PDB file of C-alpha atoms in Angstrom:
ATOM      1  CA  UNK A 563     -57.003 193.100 211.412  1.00  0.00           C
ATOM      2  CA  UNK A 564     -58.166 196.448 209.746  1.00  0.00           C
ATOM      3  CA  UNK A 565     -56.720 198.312 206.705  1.00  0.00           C
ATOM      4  CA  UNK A 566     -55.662 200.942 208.632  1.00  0.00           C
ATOM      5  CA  UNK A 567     -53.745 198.311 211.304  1.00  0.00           C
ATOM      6  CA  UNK A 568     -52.010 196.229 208.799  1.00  0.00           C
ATOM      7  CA  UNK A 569     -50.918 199.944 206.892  1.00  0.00           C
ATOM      8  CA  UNK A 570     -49.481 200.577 209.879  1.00  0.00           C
ATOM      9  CA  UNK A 571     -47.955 198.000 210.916  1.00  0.00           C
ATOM     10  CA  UNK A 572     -46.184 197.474 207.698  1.00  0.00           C
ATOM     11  CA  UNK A 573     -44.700 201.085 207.606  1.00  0.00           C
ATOM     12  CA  UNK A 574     -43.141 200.565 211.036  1.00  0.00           C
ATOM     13  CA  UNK A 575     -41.681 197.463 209.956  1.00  0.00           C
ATOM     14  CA  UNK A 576     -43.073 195.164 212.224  1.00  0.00           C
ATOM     15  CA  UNK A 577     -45.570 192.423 211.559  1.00  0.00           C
ATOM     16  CA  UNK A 578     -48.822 192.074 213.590  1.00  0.00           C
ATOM     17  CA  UNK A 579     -49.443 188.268 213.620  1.00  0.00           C
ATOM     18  CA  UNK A 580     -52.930 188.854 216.113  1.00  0.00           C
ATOM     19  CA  UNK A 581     -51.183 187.948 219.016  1.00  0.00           C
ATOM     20  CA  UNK A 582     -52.408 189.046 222.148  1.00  0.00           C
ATOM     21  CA  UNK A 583     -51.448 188.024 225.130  1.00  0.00           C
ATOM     22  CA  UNK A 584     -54.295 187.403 228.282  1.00  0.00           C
ATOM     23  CA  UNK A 585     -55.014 188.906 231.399  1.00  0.00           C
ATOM     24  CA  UNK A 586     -53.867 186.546 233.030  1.00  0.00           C
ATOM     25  CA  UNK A 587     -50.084 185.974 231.428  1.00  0.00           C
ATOM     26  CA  UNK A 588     -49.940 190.171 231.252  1.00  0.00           C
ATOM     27  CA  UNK A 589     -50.572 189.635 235.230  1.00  0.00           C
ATOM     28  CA  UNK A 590     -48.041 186.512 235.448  1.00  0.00           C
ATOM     29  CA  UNK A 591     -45.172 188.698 233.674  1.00  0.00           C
ATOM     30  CA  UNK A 592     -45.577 191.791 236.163  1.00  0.00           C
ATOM     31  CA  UNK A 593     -45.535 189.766 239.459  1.00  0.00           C
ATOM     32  CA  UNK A 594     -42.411 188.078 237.839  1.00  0.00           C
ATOM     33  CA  UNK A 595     -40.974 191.744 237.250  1.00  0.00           C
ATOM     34  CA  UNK A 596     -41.858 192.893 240.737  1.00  0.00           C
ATOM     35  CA  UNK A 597     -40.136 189.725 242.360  1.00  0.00           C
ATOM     36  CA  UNK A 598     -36.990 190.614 240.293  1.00  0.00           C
ATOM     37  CA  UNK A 599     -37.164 194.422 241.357  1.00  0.00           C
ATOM     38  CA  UNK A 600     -37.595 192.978 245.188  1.00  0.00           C
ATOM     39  CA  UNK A 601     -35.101 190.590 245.245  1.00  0.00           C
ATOM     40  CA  UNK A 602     -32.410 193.123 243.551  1.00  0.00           C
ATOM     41  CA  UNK A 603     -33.509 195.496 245.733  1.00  0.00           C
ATOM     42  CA  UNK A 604     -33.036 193.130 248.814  1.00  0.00           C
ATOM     43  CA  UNK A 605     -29.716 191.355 247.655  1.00  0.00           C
ATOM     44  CA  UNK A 606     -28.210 195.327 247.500  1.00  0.00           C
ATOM     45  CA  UNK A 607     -29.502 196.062 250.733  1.00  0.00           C
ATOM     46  CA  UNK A 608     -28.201 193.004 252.564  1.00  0.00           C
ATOM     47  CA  UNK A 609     -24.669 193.092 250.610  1.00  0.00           C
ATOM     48  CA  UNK A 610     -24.777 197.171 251.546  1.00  0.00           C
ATOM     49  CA  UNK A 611     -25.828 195.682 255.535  1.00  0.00           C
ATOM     50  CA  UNK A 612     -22.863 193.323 255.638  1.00  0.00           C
ATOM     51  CA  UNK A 613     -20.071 195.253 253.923  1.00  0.00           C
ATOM     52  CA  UNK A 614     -21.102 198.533 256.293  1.00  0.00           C
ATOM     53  CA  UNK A 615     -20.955 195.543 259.570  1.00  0.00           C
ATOM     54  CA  UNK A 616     -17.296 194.173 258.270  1.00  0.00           C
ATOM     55  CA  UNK A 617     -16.002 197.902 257.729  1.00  0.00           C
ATOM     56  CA  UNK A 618     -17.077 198.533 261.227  1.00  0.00           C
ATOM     57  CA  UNK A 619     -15.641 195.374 262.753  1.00  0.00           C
ATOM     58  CA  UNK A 620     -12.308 196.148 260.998  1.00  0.00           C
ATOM     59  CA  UNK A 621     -12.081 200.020 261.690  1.00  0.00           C
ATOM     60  CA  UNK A 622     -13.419 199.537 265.289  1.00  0.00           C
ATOM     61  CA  UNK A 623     -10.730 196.740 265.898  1.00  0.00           C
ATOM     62  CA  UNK A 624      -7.860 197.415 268.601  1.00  0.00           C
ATOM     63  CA  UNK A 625      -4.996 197.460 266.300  1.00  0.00           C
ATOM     64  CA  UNK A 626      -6.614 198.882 263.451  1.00  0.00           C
ATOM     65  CA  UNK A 627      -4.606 202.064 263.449  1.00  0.00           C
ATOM     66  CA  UNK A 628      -0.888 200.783 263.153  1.00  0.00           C
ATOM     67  CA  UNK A 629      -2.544 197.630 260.530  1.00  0.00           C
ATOM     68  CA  UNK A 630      -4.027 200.454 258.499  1.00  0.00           C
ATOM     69  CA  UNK A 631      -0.244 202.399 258.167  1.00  0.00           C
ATOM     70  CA  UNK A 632       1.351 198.853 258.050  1.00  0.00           C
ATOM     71  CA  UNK A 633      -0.641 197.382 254.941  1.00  0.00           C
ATOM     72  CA  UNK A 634      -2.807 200.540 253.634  1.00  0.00           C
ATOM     73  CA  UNK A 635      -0.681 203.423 253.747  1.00  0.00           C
ATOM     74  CA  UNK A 636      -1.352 205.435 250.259  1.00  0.00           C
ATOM     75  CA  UNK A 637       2.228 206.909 250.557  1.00  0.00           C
ATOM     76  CA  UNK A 638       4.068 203.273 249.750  1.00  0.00           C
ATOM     77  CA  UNK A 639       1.285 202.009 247.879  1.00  0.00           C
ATOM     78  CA  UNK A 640       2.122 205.212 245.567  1.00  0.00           C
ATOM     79  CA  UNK A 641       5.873 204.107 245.850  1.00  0.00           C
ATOM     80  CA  UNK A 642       5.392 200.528 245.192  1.00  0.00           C
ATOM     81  CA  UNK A 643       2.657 200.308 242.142  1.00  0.00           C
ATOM     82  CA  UNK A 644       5.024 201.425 239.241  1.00  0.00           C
ATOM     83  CA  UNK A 645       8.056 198.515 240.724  1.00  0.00           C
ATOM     84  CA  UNK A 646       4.931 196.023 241.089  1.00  0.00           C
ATOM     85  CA  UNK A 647       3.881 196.961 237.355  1.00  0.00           C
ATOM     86  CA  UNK A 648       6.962 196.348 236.297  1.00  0.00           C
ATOM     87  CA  UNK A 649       7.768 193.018 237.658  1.00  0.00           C
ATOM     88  CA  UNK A 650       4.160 191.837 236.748  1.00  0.00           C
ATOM     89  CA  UNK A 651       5.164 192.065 233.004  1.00  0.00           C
ATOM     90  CA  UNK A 652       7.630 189.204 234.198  1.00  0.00           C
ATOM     91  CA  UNK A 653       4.387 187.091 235.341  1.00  0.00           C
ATOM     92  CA  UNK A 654       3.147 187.956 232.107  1.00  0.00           C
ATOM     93  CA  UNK A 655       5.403 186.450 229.932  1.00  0.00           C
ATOM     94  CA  UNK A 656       6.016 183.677 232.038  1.00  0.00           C
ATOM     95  CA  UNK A 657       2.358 182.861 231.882  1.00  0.00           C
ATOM     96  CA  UNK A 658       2.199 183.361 228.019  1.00  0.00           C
ATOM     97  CA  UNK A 659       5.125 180.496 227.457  1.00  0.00           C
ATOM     98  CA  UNK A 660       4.440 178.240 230.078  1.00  0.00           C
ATOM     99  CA  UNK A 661       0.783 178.284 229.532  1.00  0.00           C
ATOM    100  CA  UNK A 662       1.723 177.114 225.852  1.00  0.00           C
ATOM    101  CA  UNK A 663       4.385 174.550 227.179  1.00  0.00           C
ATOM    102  CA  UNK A 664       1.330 173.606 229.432  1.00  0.00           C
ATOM    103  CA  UNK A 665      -1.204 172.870 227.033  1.00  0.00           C
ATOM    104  CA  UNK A 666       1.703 171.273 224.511  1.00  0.00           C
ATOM    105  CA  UNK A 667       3.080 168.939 226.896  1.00  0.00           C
ATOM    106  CA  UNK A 668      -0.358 167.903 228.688  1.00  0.00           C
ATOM    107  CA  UNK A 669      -1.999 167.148 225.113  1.00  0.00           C
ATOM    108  CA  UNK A 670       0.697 164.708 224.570  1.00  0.00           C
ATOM    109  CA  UNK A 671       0.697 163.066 228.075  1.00  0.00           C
ATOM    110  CA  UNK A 672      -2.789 162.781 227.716  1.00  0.00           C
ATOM    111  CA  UNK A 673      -2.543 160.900 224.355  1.00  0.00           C
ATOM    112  CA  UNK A 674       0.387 158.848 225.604  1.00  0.00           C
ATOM    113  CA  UNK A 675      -1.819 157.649 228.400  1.00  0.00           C
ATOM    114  CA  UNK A 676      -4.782 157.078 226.249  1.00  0.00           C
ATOM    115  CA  UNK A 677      -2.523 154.071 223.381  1.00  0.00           C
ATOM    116  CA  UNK A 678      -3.767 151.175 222.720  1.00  0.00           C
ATOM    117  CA  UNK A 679      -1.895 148.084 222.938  1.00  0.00           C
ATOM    118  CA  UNK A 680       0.214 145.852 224.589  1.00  0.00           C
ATOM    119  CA  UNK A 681       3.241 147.623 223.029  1.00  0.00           C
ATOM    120  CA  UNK A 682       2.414 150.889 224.044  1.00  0.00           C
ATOM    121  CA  UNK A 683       2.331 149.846 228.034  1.00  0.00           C
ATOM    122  CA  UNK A 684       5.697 151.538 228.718  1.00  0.00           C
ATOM    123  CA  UNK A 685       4.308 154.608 227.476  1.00  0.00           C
ATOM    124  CA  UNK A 686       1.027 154.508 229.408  1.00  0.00           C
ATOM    125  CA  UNK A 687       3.435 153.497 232.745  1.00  0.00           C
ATOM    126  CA  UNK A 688       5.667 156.461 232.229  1.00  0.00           C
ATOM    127  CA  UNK A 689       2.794 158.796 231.754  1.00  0.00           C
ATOM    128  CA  UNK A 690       0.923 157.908 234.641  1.00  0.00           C
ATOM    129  CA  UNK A 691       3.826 157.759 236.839  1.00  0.00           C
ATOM    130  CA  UNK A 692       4.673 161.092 235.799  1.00  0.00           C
ATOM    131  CA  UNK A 693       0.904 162.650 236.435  1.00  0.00           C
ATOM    132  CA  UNK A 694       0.951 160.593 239.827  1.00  0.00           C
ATOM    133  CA  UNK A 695       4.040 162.136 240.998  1.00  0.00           C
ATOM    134  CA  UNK A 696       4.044 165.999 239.799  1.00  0.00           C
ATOM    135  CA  UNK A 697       0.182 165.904 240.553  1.00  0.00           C
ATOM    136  CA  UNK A 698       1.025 164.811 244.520  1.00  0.00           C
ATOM    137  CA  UNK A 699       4.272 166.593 245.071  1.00  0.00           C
ATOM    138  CA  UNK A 700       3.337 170.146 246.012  1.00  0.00           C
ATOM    139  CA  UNK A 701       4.522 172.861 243.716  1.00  0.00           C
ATOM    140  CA  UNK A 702       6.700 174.719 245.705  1.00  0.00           C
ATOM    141  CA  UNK A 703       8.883 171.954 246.697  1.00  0.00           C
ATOM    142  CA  UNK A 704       8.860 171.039 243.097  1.00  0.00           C
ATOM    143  CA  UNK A 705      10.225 174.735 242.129  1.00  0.00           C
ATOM    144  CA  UNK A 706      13.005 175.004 244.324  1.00  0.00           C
ATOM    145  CA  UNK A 707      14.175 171.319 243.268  1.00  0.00           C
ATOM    146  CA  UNK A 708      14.718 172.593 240.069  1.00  0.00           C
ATOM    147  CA  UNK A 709      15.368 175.836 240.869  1.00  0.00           C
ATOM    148  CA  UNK A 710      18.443 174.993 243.571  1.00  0.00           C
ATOM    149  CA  UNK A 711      19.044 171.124 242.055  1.00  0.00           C
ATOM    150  CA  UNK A 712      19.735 171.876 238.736  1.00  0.00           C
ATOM    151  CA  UNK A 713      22.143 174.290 238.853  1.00  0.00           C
ATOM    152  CA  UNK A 714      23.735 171.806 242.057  1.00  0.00           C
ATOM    153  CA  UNK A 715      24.623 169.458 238.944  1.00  0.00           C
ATOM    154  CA  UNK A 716      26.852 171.580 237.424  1.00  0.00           C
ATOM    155  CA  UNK A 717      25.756 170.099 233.929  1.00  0.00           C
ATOM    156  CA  UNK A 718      27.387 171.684 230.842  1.00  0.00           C
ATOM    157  CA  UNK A 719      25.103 173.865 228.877  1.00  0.00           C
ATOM    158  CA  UNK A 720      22.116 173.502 230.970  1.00  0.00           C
ATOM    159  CA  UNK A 721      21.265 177.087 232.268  1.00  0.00           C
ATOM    160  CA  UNK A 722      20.924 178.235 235.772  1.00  0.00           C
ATOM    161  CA  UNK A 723      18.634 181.422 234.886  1.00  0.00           C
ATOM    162  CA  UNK A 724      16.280 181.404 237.766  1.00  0.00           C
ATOM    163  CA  UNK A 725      13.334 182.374 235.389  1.00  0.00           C
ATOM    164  CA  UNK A 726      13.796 179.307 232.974  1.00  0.00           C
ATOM    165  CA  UNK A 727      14.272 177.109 235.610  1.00  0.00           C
ATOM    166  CA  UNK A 728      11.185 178.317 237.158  1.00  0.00           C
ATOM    167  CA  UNK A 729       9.297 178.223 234.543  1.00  0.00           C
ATOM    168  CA  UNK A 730      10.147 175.040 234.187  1.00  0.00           C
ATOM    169  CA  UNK A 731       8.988 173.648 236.841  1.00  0.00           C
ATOM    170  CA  UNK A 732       5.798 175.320 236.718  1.00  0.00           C
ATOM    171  CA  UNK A 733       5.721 173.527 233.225  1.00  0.00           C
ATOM    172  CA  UNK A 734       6.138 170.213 235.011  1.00  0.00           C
ATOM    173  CA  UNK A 735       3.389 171.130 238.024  1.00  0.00           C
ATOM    174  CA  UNK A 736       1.410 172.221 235.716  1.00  0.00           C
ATOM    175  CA  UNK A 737       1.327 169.682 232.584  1.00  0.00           C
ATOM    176  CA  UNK A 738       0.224 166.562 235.296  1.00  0.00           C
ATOM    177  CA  UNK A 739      -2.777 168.657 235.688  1.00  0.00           C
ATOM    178  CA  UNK A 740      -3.763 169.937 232.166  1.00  0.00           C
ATOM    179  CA  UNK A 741      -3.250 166.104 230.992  1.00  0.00           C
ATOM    180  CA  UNK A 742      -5.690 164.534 233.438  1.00  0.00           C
ATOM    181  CA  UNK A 743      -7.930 167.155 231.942  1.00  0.00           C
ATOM    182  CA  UNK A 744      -7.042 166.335 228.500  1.00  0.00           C
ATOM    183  CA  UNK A 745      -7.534 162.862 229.028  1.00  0.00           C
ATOM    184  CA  UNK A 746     -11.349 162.830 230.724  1.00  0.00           C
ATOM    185  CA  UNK A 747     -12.069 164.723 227.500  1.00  0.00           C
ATOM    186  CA  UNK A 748     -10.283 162.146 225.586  1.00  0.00           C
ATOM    187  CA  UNK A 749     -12.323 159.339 227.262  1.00  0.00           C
ATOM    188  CA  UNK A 750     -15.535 161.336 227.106  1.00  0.00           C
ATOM    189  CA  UNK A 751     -15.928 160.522 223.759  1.00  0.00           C
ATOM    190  CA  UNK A 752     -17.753 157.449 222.884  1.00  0.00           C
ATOM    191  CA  UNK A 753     -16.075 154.509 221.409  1.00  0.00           C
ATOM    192  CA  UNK A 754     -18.436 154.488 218.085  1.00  0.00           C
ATOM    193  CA  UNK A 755     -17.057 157.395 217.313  1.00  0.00           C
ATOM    194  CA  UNK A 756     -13.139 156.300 216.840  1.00  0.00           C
ATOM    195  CA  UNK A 757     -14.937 152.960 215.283  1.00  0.00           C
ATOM    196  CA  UNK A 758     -16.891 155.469 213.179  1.00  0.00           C
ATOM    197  CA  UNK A 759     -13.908 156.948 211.965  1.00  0.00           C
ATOM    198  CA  UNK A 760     -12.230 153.394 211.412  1.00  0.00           C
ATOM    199  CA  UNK A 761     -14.864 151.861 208.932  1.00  0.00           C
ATOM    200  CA  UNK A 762     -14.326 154.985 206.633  1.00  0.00           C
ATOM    201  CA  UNK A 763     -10.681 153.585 206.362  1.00  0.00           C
ATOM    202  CA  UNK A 764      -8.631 156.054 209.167  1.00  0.00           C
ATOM    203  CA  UNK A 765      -6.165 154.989 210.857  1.00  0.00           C
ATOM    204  CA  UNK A 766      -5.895 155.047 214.258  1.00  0.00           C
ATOM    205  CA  UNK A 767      -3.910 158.526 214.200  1.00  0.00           C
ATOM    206  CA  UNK A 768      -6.203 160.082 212.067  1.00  0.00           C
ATOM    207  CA  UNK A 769      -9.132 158.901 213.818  1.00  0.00           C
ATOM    208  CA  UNK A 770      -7.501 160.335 217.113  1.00  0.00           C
ATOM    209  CA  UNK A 771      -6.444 163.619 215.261  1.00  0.00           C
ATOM    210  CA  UNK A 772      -9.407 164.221 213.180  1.00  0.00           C
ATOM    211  CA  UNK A 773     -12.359 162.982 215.429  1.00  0.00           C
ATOM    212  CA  UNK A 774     -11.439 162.795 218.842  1.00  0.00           C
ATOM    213  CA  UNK A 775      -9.673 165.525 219.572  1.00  0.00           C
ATOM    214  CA  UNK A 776     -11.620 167.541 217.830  1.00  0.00           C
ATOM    215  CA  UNK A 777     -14.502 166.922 220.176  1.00  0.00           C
ATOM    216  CA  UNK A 778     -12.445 166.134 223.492  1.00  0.00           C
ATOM    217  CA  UNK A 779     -10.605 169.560 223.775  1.00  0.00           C
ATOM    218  CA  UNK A 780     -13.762 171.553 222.998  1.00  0.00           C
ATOM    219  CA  UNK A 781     -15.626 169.468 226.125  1.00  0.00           C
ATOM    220  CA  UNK A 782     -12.966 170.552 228.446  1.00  0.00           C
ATOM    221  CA  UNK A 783     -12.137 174.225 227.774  1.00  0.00           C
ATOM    222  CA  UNK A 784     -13.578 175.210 230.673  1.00  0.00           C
ATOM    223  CA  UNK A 785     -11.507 173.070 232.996  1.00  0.00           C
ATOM    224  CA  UNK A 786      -8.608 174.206 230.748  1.00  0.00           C
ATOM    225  CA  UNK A 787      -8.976 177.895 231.283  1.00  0.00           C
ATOM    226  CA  UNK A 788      -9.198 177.633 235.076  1.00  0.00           C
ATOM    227  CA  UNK A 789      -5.995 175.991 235.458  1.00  0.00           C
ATOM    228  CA  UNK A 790      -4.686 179.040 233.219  1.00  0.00           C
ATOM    229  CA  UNK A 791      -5.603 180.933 236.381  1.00  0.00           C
ATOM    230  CA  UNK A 792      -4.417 178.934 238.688  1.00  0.00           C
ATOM    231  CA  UNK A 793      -1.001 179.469 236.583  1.00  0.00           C
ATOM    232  CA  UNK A 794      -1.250 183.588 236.544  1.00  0.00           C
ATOM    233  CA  UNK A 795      -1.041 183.100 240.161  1.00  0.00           C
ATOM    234  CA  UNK A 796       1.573 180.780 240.446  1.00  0.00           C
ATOM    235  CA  UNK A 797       3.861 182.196 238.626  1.00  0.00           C
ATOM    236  CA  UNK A 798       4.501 184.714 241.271  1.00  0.00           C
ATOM    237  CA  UNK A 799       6.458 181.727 243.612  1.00  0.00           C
ATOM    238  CA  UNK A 800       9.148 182.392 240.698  1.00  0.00           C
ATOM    239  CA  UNK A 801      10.495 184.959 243.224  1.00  0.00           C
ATOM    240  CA  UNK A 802      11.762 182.406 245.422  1.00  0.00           C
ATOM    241  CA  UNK A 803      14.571 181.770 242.499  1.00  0.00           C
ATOM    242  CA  UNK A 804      15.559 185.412 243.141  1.00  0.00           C
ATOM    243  CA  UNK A 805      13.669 186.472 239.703  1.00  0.00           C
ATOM    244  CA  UNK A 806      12.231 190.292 239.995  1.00  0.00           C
ATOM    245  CA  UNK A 807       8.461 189.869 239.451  1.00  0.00           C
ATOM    246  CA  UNK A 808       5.874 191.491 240.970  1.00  0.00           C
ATOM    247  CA  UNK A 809       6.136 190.049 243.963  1.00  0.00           C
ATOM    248  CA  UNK A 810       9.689 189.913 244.389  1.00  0.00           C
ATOM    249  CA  UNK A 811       9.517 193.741 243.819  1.00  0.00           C
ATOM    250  CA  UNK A 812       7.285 194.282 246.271  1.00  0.00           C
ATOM    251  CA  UNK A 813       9.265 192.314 248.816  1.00  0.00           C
ATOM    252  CA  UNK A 814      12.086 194.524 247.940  1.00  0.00           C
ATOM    253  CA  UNK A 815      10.015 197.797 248.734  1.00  0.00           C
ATOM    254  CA  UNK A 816       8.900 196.140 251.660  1.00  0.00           C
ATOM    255  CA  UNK A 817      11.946 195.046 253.481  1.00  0.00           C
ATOM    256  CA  UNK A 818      13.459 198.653 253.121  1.00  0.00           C
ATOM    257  CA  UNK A 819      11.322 199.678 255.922  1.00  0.00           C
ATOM    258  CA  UNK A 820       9.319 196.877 257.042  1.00  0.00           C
ATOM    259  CA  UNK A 821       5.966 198.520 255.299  1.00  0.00           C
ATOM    260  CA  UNK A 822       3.912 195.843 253.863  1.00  0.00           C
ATOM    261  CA  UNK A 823       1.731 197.183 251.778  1.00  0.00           C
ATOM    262  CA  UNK A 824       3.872 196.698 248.466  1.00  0.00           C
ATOM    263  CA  UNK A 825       2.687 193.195 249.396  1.00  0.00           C
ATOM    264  CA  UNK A 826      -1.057 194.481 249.294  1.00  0.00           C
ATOM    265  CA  UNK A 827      -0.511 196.649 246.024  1.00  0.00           C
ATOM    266  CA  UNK A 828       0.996 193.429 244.285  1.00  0.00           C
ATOM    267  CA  UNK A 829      -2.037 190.986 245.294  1.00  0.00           C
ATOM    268  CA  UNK A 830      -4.819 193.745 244.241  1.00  0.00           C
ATOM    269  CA  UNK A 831      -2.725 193.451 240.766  1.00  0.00           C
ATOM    270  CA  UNK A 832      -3.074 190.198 240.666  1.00  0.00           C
ATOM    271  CA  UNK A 833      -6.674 189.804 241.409  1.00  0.00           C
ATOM    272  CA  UNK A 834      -6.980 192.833 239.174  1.00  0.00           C
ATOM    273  CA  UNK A 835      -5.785 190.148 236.602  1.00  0.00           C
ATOM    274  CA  UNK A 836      -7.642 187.285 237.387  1.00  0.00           C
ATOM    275  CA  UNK A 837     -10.960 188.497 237.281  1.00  0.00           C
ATOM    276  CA  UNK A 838     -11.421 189.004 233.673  1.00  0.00           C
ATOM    277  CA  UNK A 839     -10.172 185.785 232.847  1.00  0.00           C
ATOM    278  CA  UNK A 840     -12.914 184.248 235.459  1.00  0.00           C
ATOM    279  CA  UNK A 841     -15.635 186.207 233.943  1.00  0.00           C
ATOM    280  CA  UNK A 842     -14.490 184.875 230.724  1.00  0.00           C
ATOM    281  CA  UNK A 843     -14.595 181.181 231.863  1.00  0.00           C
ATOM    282  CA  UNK A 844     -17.963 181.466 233.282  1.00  0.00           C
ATOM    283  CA  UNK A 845     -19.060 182.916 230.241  1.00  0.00           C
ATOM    284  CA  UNK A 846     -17.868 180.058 228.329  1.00  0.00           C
ATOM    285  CA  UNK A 847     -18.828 177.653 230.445  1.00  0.00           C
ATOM    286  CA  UNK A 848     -22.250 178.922 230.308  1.00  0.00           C
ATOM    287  CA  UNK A 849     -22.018 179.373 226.476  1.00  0.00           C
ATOM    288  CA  UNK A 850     -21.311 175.481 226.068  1.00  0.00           C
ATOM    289  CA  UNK A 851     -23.858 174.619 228.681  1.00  0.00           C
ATOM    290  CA  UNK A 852     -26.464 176.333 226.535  1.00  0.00           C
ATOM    291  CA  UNK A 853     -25.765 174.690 223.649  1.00  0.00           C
ATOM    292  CA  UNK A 854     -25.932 171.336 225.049  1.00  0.00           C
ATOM    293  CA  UNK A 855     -28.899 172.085 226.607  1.00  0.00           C
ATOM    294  CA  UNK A 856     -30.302 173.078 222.768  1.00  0.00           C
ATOM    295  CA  UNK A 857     -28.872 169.665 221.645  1.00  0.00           C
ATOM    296  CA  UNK A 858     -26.046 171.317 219.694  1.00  0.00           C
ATOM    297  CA  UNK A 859     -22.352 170.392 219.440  1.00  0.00           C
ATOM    298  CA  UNK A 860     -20.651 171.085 222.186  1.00  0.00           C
TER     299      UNK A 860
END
């Protein structure tokens, strides 16, 4: 490398290590570039292709006219977004608490079913016959159960709020399925590991509190996150309690004259909702898998 070269490659702040790269990569790296161009420019034309044939099909349709003013009309859908907004902040904070009561309650299912010992076996029989059950029955028979049992009891100081009931059942859905999770991760970590941990003198709890778990909930955050979503969506069957969420307020808008699309405006909320949360599980899903792939901890 010349004087002049190296002056200048030190005043722009880069260093010039002689690299050059051959004819033939320099040609390898601009087919590659053109094959990317072509096949973005191909994927838009085919997704422009197919959504132009589906608007077609739909707008061409026979009944298109009175489903349009049925389930698109701009004039409700500018009547129902503020009521759907303001149920969905129900959703919200039924989402926040039962997604903690979730994660709370599945962690320690999971660990129950996980003991070791003969003494324990009561505990591992109860918590599998609890995941068996909630995990088969399906959740809406489950939520009105509890929401129209309960209060059938007439028991003193238990409360007949449709939300908390609701929420509790979503709780108990919910918490079968988060604890299965819990538990692969549990089991996915290798035996020599809790040994590890009980040559240095742990005990058993610490060894599960300070080396397993550690390592077993950050293997199944993924898994985790999407039954989070699955959970934003649920809690909309709270409105079969009579609670006002978003759907519920729809269905009010809707039944005044038979105009469903307050049911339309409350769905695009919710998938207005779920997306980000999707994005952000693929993107940590695809964080983790990187770092396993480099051989780091994942």
């Amino acid at each position: 490398m010349t004087e002049t070269g190296a002056a200048g490659s030190a005043g722009s702040g880069v260093v010039d290590d002689g690299y050059v790269p051959s004819r033939r990569r320099i040609e390898r790296e601009r087919y590659r570039r053109v094959r990317a161009r072509r096949a973005v420019a191909i994927a838009a034309l085919s997704t422009l292709v197919t959504g132009a044939v589906l608007v077609v099909a739909v707008v061409n349709s026979p009944g298109w006219p009175r489903t349009r003013e049925t389930f698109f009309s701009p004039a409700y859908a500018r009547i129902a977004l503020p009521k759907v907004l303001e149920g969905l902040l129900l959703n919200l904070r039924l989402l926040v608490v039962c997604g903690a009561a979730v994660l709370v309650f599945g962690l320690l299912l999971a660990v129950a079913r996980t003991l070791r010992g003969p003494v324990f076996f009561p505990l591992r029989a109860l918590a599998a016959a609890y995941t068996d059950v909630f995990r088969g029955m399906p959740l809406i028979i489950c939520l009105l159960m509890v929401v129209f049992g309960v209060p059938a009891l007439r028991l003193q100081g238990v409360t007949t709020d449709p939300v908390v009931l609701g929420g509790a059942a979503l709780v108990l859905t919910y918490s079968a399925y988060v604890a299965e999770v819990f538990r692969a991760g549990i089991e996915s970590v290798h035996p020599s590991q809790r040994a590890a941990a009980r040559s240095l003198g742990l005990t058993s709890g610490q060894a599960l509190r300070f080396v397993v778990l550690p390592q077993a909930v950050r293997r199944v955050v993924p898994p985790l996150l999407n039954d989070l979503v699955s959970l934003q969506k649920d809690t909309g069957l709270v409105s079969i309690a009579g609670a006002v969420d978003a759907v519920y307020a729809a269905q009010i808008i809707a039944g005044k004259d038979f105009n469903y699309t307050p049911y339309v405006v409350a769905g695009l909320v919710f998938v207005a909702l779920t997306i980000p949360m999707t994005r952000f599980t693929d993107w940590v899903t695809a964080r983790m898998d990187r770092r396993r792939a480099q051989g780091g901890t994942v």
